[in-house]
Short mmCIF file of C-alpha atoms in Angstrom, two decimals:
data_model
loop_
_atom_site.label_atom_id
_atom_site.label_comp_id
_atom_site.label_asym_id
_atom_site.label_seq_id
_atom_site.Cartn_x
_atom_site.Cartn_y
_atom_site.Cartn_z
CA ILE I 1 -5.97 -13.31 16.88
CA GLY I 2 -4.05 -11.08 14.26
CA ILE I 3 -5.47 -8.93 12.73
CA THR I 4 -3.83 -6.54 8.72
CA ASN I 5 -5.94 -4.48 7.30
CA GLN I 6 -6.12 -2.39 3.82
CA ARG I 7 -3.82 0.61 5.58
CA GLU I 8 -5.49 4.37 4.77
CA THR I 9 -9.23 3.59 4.95
CA THR I 10 -11.16 5.73 6.83
CA VAL I 11 -14.03 5.27 9.03
CA VAL I 12 -15.40 7.76 11.66
CA TRP I 13 -18.22 5.93 13.97
CA ASP I 14 -20.50 6.53 15.71
CA ARG I 15 -18.30 6.48 20.12
CA ALA I 16 -22.28 5.63 22.16
CA THR I 17 -24.05 3.45 19.20
CA GLY I 18 -20.60 2.37 17.24
CA GLU I 19 -22.31 3.19 13.81
CA PRO I 20 -20.09 4.24 11.50
CA ILE I 21 -21.69 8.35 10.30
CA CYS I 22 -21.83 7.45 6.74
CA ASN I 23 -19.57 4.89 4.20
CA ALA I 24 -15.83 4.43 4.86
CA ILE I 25 -13.62 6.33 2.54
CA VAL I 26 -11.31 4.24 0.72
CA TRP I 27 -7.57 4.41 -0.16
CA GLN I 28 -8.26 4.38 -3.93
CA ASP I 29 -10.65 6.57 -3.52
CA ARG I 30 -9.35 10.41 -5.47
CA ARG I 31 -12.47 12.62 -3.77
CA THR I 32 -10.48 14.99 -2.01
CA ALA I 33 -7.23 15.06 -4.73
CA ALA I 34 -8.98 18.45 -4.94
CA MET I 35 -8.00 19.45 -1.15
CA CYS I 36 -4.84 17.90 -1.46
CA ASP I 37 -4.56 21.01 -4.32
CA ARG I 38 -5.15 23.62 -1.81
CA LEU I 39 -1.97 22.44 1.02
CA ARG I 40 0.42 21.86 -1.32
CA ALA I 41 -0.88 25.54 -3.36
CA ARG I 42 -0.21 26.79 1.10
CA LYS I 43 3.54 25.23 0.23
CA LEU I 44 2.08 22.59 3.56
CA ASP I 45 3.41 19.82 1.15
CA ARG I 46 6.50 20.01 3.09
CA VAL I 47 5.97 20.66 6.83
CA ILE I 48 3.23 17.57 6.21
CA ARG I 49 6.30 15.27 3.91
CA ARG I 50 8.90 16.30 7.46
CA LYS I 51 6.65 14.51 9.78
CA THR I 52 5.01 11.76 7.81
CA GLY I 53 7.52 10.68 5.79
CA LEU I 54 3.95 10.22 3.11
CA ILE I 55 3.96 12.72 0.07
CA VAL I 56 -0.02 15.21 -0.07
CA ASP I 57 -1.98 12.99 -2.02
CA ALA I 58 -6.27 11.74 -1.00
CA TYR I 59 -4.51 8.40 -0.57
CA PHE I 60 -4.04 9.11 3.33
CA SER I 61 -6.18 9.24 5.97
CA ALA I 62 -5.77 12.56 6.87
CA THR I 63 -8.56 14.45 3.71
CA LYS I 64 -11.06 11.86 3.51
CA VAL I 65 -11.59 12.95 8.28
CA GLN I 66 -11.90 16.09 7.18
CA TRP I 67 -13.77 15.43 4.09
CA ILE I 68 -16.99 13.82 6.53
CA LEU I 69 -16.42 16.27 8.01
CA GLU I 70 -17.02 19.26 6.82
CA ASN I 71 -19.46 16.71 4.62
CA VAL I 72 -21.51 14.35 6.37
CA LYS I 73 -25.02 16.40 8.65
CA ASP I 74 -23.42 17.63 12.40
CA ALA I 75 -20.36 15.87 12.03
CA LYS I 76 -17.66 18.26 13.22
CA ALA I 77 -19.99 19.94 16.06
CA ARG I 78 -19.69 15.88 16.95
CA ALA I 79 -16.93 15.62 16.55
CA LYS I 80 -15.71 18.65 18.10
CA ALA I 81 -17.89 17.42 21.56
CA GLY I 82 -16.24 14.05 22.00
CA GLN I 83 -19.09 11.87 20.66
CA LEU I 84 -17.38 10.66 17.43
CA ALA I 85 -14.18 8.01 16.96
CA PHE I 86 -11.76 7.98 14.06
CA GLY I 87 -10.24 4.50 12.56
CA THR I 88 -8.24 2.87 9.67
CA VAL I 89 -10.57 -0.49 9.66
CA ASP I 90 -8.06 -2.30 12.61
CA SER I 91 -9.39 -0.02 14.75
CA TRP I 92 -13.29 -0.60 13.62
CA LEU I 93 -12.66 -3.92 13.83
CA VAL I 94 -10.82 -4.10 17.17
CA TRP I 95 -13.25 -1.87 18.05
CA ASN I 96 -16.67 -4.46 17.19
CA LEU I 97 -14.44 -7.04 18.78
CA THR I 98 -14.36 -5.30 22.74
CA GLY I 99 -17.95 -3.98 22.11
CA GLY I 100 -16.55 -0.97 21.94
CA LYS I 101 -13.80 -1.00 25.10
CA VAL I 102 -10.43 -0.37 23.39
CA HIS I 103 -10.02 2.32 20.97
CA VAL I 104 -6.86 1.50 19.35
CA THR I 105 -4.24 1.33 16.23
CA ASP I 106 -1.25 0.22 15.70
CA ALA I 107 2.25 2.23 14.45
CA SER I 108 2.14 0.98 10.92
CA ASN I 109 -1.27 1.58 10.62
CA ALA I 110 -1.01 5.78 12.41
CA SER I 111 1.84 6.30 10.02
CA ARG I 112 -0.25 6.37 7.05
CA THR I 113 -3.44 9.06 8.11
CA MET I 114 -0.66 11.94 7.81
CA LEU I 115 -1.65 12.93 11.15
CA PHE I 116 1.56 11.06 12.67
CA ASP I 117 4.73 12.04 13.54
CA ILE I 118 7.22 8.62 12.88
CA ALA I 119 10.03 10.74 14.14
CA LYS I 120 8.35 11.30 17.39
CA GLY I 121 5.46 8.08 17.00
CA GLU I 122 2.58 10.77 18.57
CA TRP I 123 -0.30 11.78 17.03
CA ASP I 124 1.41 15.05 16.13
CA ASP I 125 -0.82 18.49 16.96
CA GLU I 126 0.19 20.65 13.61
CA LEU I 127 -1.16 18.29 11.56
CA LEU I 128 -4.39 18.06 12.81
CA LYS I 129 -4.60 21.33 13.28
CA ILE I 130 -3.94 21.34 8.99
CA PHE I 131 -6.25 18.69 8.66
CA GLY I 132 -8.94 20.11 10.97
CA VAL I 133 -9.50 16.75 13.49
CA PRO I 134 -10.24 16.77 16.83
CA ARG I 135 -7.81 15.18 19.22
CA SER I 136 -10.73 12.84 21.06
CA MET I 137 -11.43 10.96 17.53
CA LEU I 138 -8.26 9.57 17.51
CA PRO I 139 -7.34 6.15 18.07
CA GLU I 140 -4.38 5.35 21.16
CA VAL I 141 -1.12 4.38 19.09
CA ARG I 142 0.57 0.68 20.17
CA SER I 143 3.07 -1.86 19.44
CA SER I 144 2.53 -3.93 16.44
CA SER I 145 2.77 -6.99 18.47
CA GLU I 146 1.18 -6.34 21.87
CA VAL I 147 -1.76 -7.62 23.69
CA TYR I 148 -5.23 -5.41 23.12
CA GLY I 149 -7.48 -7.07 24.69
CA THR I 150 -10.09 -9.74 24.42
CA THR I 151 -12.91 -10.42 22.24
CA THR I 152 -15.59 -13.63 23.42
CA LEU I 153 -17.23 -12.72 20.04
CA LEU I 154 -15.33 -16.24 18.79
CA GLY I 155 -16.72 -18.10 21.25
CA ALA I 156 -14.05 -18.26 24.47
CA PRO I 157 -12.56 -14.77 25.38
CA MET I 158 -9.39 -14.66 22.71
CA PRO I 159 -6.15 -12.21 23.40
CA ILE I 160 -6.22 -9.28 19.92
CA ALA I 161 -2.86 -9.62 20.14
CA GLY I 162 -1.25 -8.31 16.51
CA ILE I 163 -1.94 -5.70 14.16
CA ALA I 164 0.03 -4.25 11.09
CA GLY I 165 -1.67 -2.82 7.83
CA ASP I 166 -1.51 -5.08 5.15
CA GLN I 167 1.61 -3.78 3.19
CA GLN I 168 4.04 -4.08 6.35
CA ALA I 169 2.63 -7.03 7.46
CA ALA I 170 3.68 -8.88 4.22
CA LEU I 171 7.01 -7.52 4.39
CA PHE I 172 6.98 -9.64 8.63
CA GLY I 173 5.85 -11.57 7.20
CA GLN I 174 8.20 -12.46 4.62
CA ALA I 175 10.72 -12.22 7.45
CA CYS I 176 12.02 -8.97 5.90
CA THR I 177 13.22 -8.30 9.49
CA LYS I 178 16.96 -6.77 8.26
CA PRO I 179 17.33 -3.50 6.29
CA GLY I 180 17.93 -3.54 2.96
CA MET I 181 15.55 -6.89 2.86
CA ALA I 182 12.89 -6.01 0.39
CA LYS I 183 8.87 -7.75 -0.77
CA ASN I 184 6.50 -7.09 -3.22
CA THR I 185 2.91 -7.72 -3.09
CA TYR I 186 0.89 -8.36 -5.93
CA GLY I 187 -2.45 -7.53 -5.23
CA THR I 188 -5.35 -4.91 -6.03
CA GLY I 189 -2.28 -2.83 -6.48
CA CYS I 190 0.76 -3.44 -6.47
CA PHE I 191 2.99 -2.39 -2.34
CA MET I 192 7.12 -2.75 -2.41
CA LEU I 193 8.47 -2.19 0.73
CA MET I 194 12.10 -2.12 2.01
CA ASN I 195 13.22 -2.11 5.54
CA THR I 196 15.93 1.04 6.37
CA GLY I 197 15.93 -1.24 10.12
CA THR I 198 15.72 1.75 12.81
CA LYS I 199 17.22 4.47 10.26
CA ARG I 200 13.90 6.92 8.48
CA ILE I 201 15.63 7.75 5.28
CA ALA I 202 13.70 10.55 4.07
CA SER I 203 13.32 9.95 0.03
CA LYS I 204 14.94 11.78 -2.76
CA ASN I 205 12.78 10.03 -5.15
CA ASN I 206 9.60 10.00 -4.01
CA LEU I 207 8.98 7.16 -2.31
CA LEU I 208 7.14 7.30 1.67
CA THR I 209 8.98 6.51 4.42
CA THR I 210 6.68 5.12 7.00
CA VAL I 211 7.13 2.60 9.87
CA ALA I 212 7.32 -0.77 9.12
CA TRP I 213 7.02 -2.03 12.52
CA ARG I 214 6.74 -1.55 16.37
CA ILE I 215 7.51 -3.93 18.79
CA GLY I 216 8.02 -3.57 21.96
CA ASP I 217 9.22 0.31 22.37
CA HIS I 218 11.38 -0.23 19.19
CA THR I 219 10.63 0.98 16.11
CA GLU I 220 11.83 -0.42 12.46
CA TYR I 221 11.25 1.65 9.56
CA ALA I 222 10.55 0.63 5.54
CA LEU I 223 10.25 2.49 2.42
CA GLU I 224 7.62 1.69 0.03
CA GLY I 225 6.07 2.52 -3.05
CA SER I 226 3.01 2.42 -3.20
CA ILE I 227 1.09 1.41 -7.15
CA PHE I 228 -2.28 1.85 -7.32
CA ILE I 229 -3.29 -0.85 -9.90
CA ALA I 230 -1.91 -3.93 -10.27
CA GLY I 231 -3.98 -6.74 -9.91
CA ALA I 232 -7.04 -4.65 -10.87
CA VAL I 233 -5.68 -4.45 -14.18
CA VAL I 234 -6.78 -8.51 -14.55
CA GLN I 235 -9.66 -7.73 -13.13
CA TRP I 236 -10.57 -4.89 -15.44
CA LEU I 237 -9.68 -6.83 -19.26
CA ARG I 238 -11.75 -9.69 -16.94
CA ASP I 239 -15.32 -7.24 -16.06
CA GLY I 240 -14.47 -4.41 -18.10
CA LEU I 241 -13.05 -6.35 -22.08
CA GLU I 242 -14.51 -9.61 -20.66
CA PHE I 243 -11.25 -10.74 -22.52
CA PHE I 244 -11.46 -14.20 -20.23
CA ARG I 245 -13.42 -15.44 -17.63
CA ALA I 246 -11.64 -15.38 -14.83
CA ALA I 247 -8.57 -13.84 -13.45
CA PRO I 248 -5.72 -16.78 -13.72
CA GLU I 249 -6.75 -17.43 -17.81
CA ILE I 250 -4.73 -13.96 -18.66
CA GLU I 251 -2.01 -15.97 -17.33
CA ALA I 252 -1.81 -18.90 -21.08
CA LEU I 253 -3.79 -15.85 -23.52
CA ALA I 254 -0.75 -13.43 -23.03
CA ALA I 255 2.07 -16.58 -23.65
CA THR I 256 0.35 -17.52 -26.29
CA VAL I 257 2.37 -13.95 -27.92
CA THR I 258 6.34 -13.48 -27.95
CA ASP I 259 5.65 -10.11 -26.90
CA THR I 260 3.18 -7.18 -27.40
CA GLY I 261 3.47 -6.03 -30.45
CA GLY I 262 4.36 -2.50 -28.92
CA VAL I 263 1.64 -2.04 -26.97
CA TYR I 264 2.15 -0.20 -23.88
CA LEU I 265 -0.96 -0.56 -21.64
CA VAL I 266 -1.03 2.11 -18.55
CA PRO I 267 -3.06 1.45 -15.66
CA ALA I 268 -3.57 4.82 -14.55
CA PHE I 269 -7.19 3.88 -13.84
CA ALA I 270 -6.89 6.11 -10.20
CA GLY I 271 -3.91 8.46 -11.28
CA LEU I 272 -0.38 7.56 -10.30
CA GLY I 273 1.48 6.71 -7.15
CA ALA I 274 5.15 6.14 -6.70
CA PRO I 275 7.52 7.25 -8.41
CA HIS I 276 5.16 9.65 -10.18
CA TRP I 277 2.49 10.91 -8.01
CA ASP I 278 0.42 12.30 -10.96
CA GLN I 279 -3.64 12.00 -9.26
CA TYR I 280 -4.65 13.15 -12.88
CA ALA I 281 -2.90 10.43 -15.13
CA ARG I 282 -5.66 8.25 -16.90
CA GLY I 283 -5.68 4.40 -18.09
CA THR I 284 -4.21 4.77 -21.10
CA ILE I 285 -2.78 2.12 -23.99
CA VAL I 286 -1.07 3.29 -27.29
CA GLY I 287 0.52 1.33 -29.62
CA LEU I 288 -2.21 -0.43 -31.14
CA THR I 289 -2.13 -1.30 -34.43
CA ARG I 290 -4.65 -3.67 -37.42
CA GLY I 291 -2.53 -6.92 -35.64
CA THR I 292 -2.59 -6.12 -31.89
CA THR I 293 -4.94 -8.89 -30.57
CA LYS I 294 -6.56 -9.40 -27.19
CA ALA I 295 -3.36 -11.40 -26.10
CA HIS I 296 -1.21 -8.07 -26.87
CA ILE I 297 -3.35 -6.31 -25.02
CA ALA I 298 -3.22 -8.99 -21.84
CA ARG I 299 0.56 -9.12 -22.54
CA ALA I 300 1.11 -5.44 -22.38
CA ALA I 301 -0.79 -5.57 -18.90
CA LEU I 302 1.05 -7.84 -17.45
CA GLU I 303 4.31 -5.48 -18.64
CA ALA I 304 2.23 -2.91 -16.78
CA ILE I 305 2.48 -4.96 -13.65
CA ALA I 306 6.45 -5.27 -14.01
CA LEU I 307 6.94 -2.65 -15.71
CA GLN I 308 5.94 -0.08 -12.67
CA THR I 309 8.07 -2.26 -10.35
CA MET I 310 11.08 -1.34 -11.74
CA ASP I 311 9.95 2.07 -11.56
CA VAL I 312 9.90 1.57 -7.90
CA LEU I 313 12.82 -0.20 -7.74
CA LYS I 314 15.12 2.07 -9.56
CA ALA I 315 13.69 4.41 -6.42
CA MET I 316 13.91 3.09 -3.67
CA GLU I 317 18.07 1.28 -5.12
CA ALA I 318 19.27 4.88 -5.68
CA ASP I 319 17.05 6.33 -1.96
CA ALA I 320 19.08 3.09 -0.07
CA GLY I 321 21.94 3.84 -1.25
CA ILE I 322 21.64 -0.19 -1.93
CA LYS I 323 21.34 -2.47 -4.79
CA LEU I 324 19.26 -5.27 -4.40
CA LYS I 325 19.70 -9.04 -4.48
CA GLU I 326 16.96 -10.45 -4.44
CA LEU I 327 12.83 -9.43 -4.41
CA ARG I 328 10.49 -11.48 -2.21
CA VAL I 329 7.01 -11.88 -3.65
CA ASP I 330 3.62 -12.32 -2.62
CA GLY I 331 0.27 -12.03 -2.62
CA GLY I 332 -2.86 -12.54 -5.08
CA ALA I 333 -0.46 -12.50 -8.67
CA SER I 334 2.67 -13.54 -7.65
CA ALA I 335 1.62 -17.51 -8.49
CA ASN I 336 1.05 -16.48 -11.98
CA ASP I 337 4.55 -17.72 -13.61
CA LEU I 338 4.03 -15.32 -16.51
CA LEU I 339 4.21 -12.43 -14.80
CA MET I 340 6.80 -12.94 -12.59
CA GLN I 341 9.17 -14.71 -15.36
CA LEU I 342 8.41 -10.89 -16.73
CA GLN I 343 9.31 -9.29 -13.35
CA ALA I 344 12.37 -11.03 -12.62
CA ASP I 345 13.61 -9.75 -16.67
CA LEU I 346 12.18 -6.12 -16.66
CA LEU I 347 14.54 -5.97 -12.87
CA GLY I 348 16.98 -8.00 -13.47
CA VAL I 349 17.19 -9.49 -10.14
CA ALA I 350 15.84 -12.44 -9.33
CA VAL I 351 12.69 -12.89 -8.21
CA VAL I 352 11.81 -15.38 -4.79
CA ARG I 353 8.25 -16.79 -4.03
CA PRO I 354 7.90 -18.06 -0.55
CA LYS I 355 5.87 -21.70 -0.30
CA VAL I 356 3.07 -19.20 1.58
CA ALA I 357 1.97 -16.35 -0.84
CA GLU I 358 -0.47 -15.16 1.29
CA THR I 359 2.06 -13.94 3.47
CA THR I 360 -0.10 -10.60 4.45
CA ALA I 361 -2.24 -12.83 6.95
CA LEU I 362 0.53 -14.47 8.58
CA GLY I 363 2.97 -11.87 8.82
CA ALA I 364 -0.13 -10.15 11.35
CA ALA I 365 -0.49 -14.53 12.53
CA TYR I 366 3.71 -13.94 13.38
CA LEU I 367 2.99 -10.67 15.17
CA ALA I 368 0.16 -11.75 17.33
CA GLY I 369 2.23 -15.20 18.06
CA LEU I 370 5.00 -13.32 18.94
CA ALA I 371 3.09 -11.13 21.68
CA VAL I 372 1.56 -14.47 23.50
CA GLY I 373 5.46 -16.28 23.30
CA TYR I 374 4.14 -18.71 20.58
CA TRP I 375 7.24 -18.16 18.68
CA LYS I 376 9.90 -16.02 21.47
CA SER I 377 11.74 -13.64 18.27
CA GLN I 378 11.93 -12.40 15.32
CA ALA I 379 14.81 -15.02 14.60
CA ASP I 380 12.22 -17.82 15.56
CA ILE I 381 9.87 -16.42 12.96
CA ALA I 382 12.72 -16.13 10.01
CA ARG I 383 13.33 -19.15 10.24
CA GLN I 384 9.94 -20.62 9.22
CA TRP I 385 10.52 -18.98 5.55
CA GLN I 386 10.62 -20.87 2.46
CA VAL I 387 11.50 -20.87 -0.90
CA ASP I 388 8.59 -21.83 -3.60
CA LYS I 389 10.14 -21.28 -6.82
CA LYS I 390 12.85 -18.93 -7.88
CA PHE I 391 12.73 -16.22 -11.30
CA THR I 392 16.41 -15.86 -13.00
CA PRO I 393 16.66 -12.43 -15.52
CA ALA I 394 16.54 -14.26 -18.66
CA MET I 395 16.20 -11.53 -20.95
CA LYS I 396 19.02 -9.81 -22.90
CA PRO I 397 19.90 -6.08 -21.79
CA ALA I 398 19.22 -4.52 -24.68
CA ALA I 399 15.11 -5.94 -24.41
CA ARG I 400 14.85 -4.70 -21.40
CA LYS I 401 16.33 -1.02 -22.18
CA GLN I 402 14.14 -1.41 -25.26
CA ILE I 403 10.53 -1.95 -23.38
CA ALA I 404 11.55 0.34 -20.63
CA SER I 405 12.27 3.57 -23.39
CA GLY I 406 8.96 2.90 -24.57
CA TRP I 407 7.23 2.70 -21.07
CA GLU I 408 9.14 6.16 -20.56
CA ARG I 409 7.18 7.96 -24.02
CA ALA I 410 3.52 5.37 -22.90
CA LEU I 411 3.59 7.14 -18.50
CA GLY I 412 4.41 10.80 -20.95
CA ARG I 413 0.86 10.40 -22.66
CA ALA I 414 -1.24 9.13 -19.83
CA LYS I 415 0.87 11.93 -16.94
CA ALA I 416 -1.86 15.27 -16.64
CA TRP I 417 -4.86 13.43 -18.86
CA GLU I 418 -7.50 14.86 -16.22
CA PRO I 419 -7.85 18.34 -16.02
CA ALA I 420 -6.84 20.02 -12.83
CA ASP I 421 -10.16 20.96 -10.77
#
């Protein structure tokens, strides 16, 4: 079994009963934004950034655990008494699959908690103190490819042999195992990762430095740009505005117009992620006229996904000092040919979709298979990767520049919309 999971989502449970003490707090939850403001006011964001590679934001697990300990009855006392366990969803699954015998996570998930020193590869006492999290709650940090335990819940005993956070698993599944290779996953959000090998690049452009995976005692790192809303904007057009019945229908609707008619949609429904990191930004549609139709707004939504990715790629190239040759893509929305063509056009870089677009699950399978000897090496795995379709840029540079300039103005309207607490 290989496990991959939404990373920062936080679960706290009772070690004796295995029951969660409250609902999980998911990665998109913004309830701890004010806690993050207070950390910045105390200038603690610097030490957090230096040790974890992360920007202080409600997105990561640490303030979520802190919120649970402060707001759930008796949680703090029970945690201090060693009665509670914390984990991201991978830890929760392994705990349940092994009947509470194994409490582990892997380095890629640990690196998303804001409690983990990515240089030393271990939980950090200073960070635990800042967030008031007792060490006794934490899972043991293991590599991303090893046998952690066995489960009998599926019949015969089966080894649990691979764990990685969803985006790192996708990087592995895309066979981006050499420095400078990058992938973008189009799911609910968009997540671009570039492999930087054994080098931890401290971003000067508001990207995250994160663990890609640990195999044996060898840790590799990545630069990551996290975009909170991508496929979710399509879901919103489907469910909230009822533009169409099924998400794939957006492609045909958006293709009925040749451009957005000057409309920009900034889908900052949960604030803005990389490289802006504005937790008070909110969704905005600008440039509307009487001539605007559903098709223009649908096309603007697809453009917004591609434009947010463009912002992240520019930051990534600046940090790594590497000009990207191609971007490997995956996730549900990568099936949308119009979106992929817009992406190639706006990046000015070839976009390559593999035959297996569900690379997150594939990466988890590869990590598990590597641990049990099904694949002998990472080179073995890289040979599995095959191209489905390549999208080459067809937009004139002047048109690209014009769209990017309008996008900058639209972002300005969306930023700092919500008053800070």
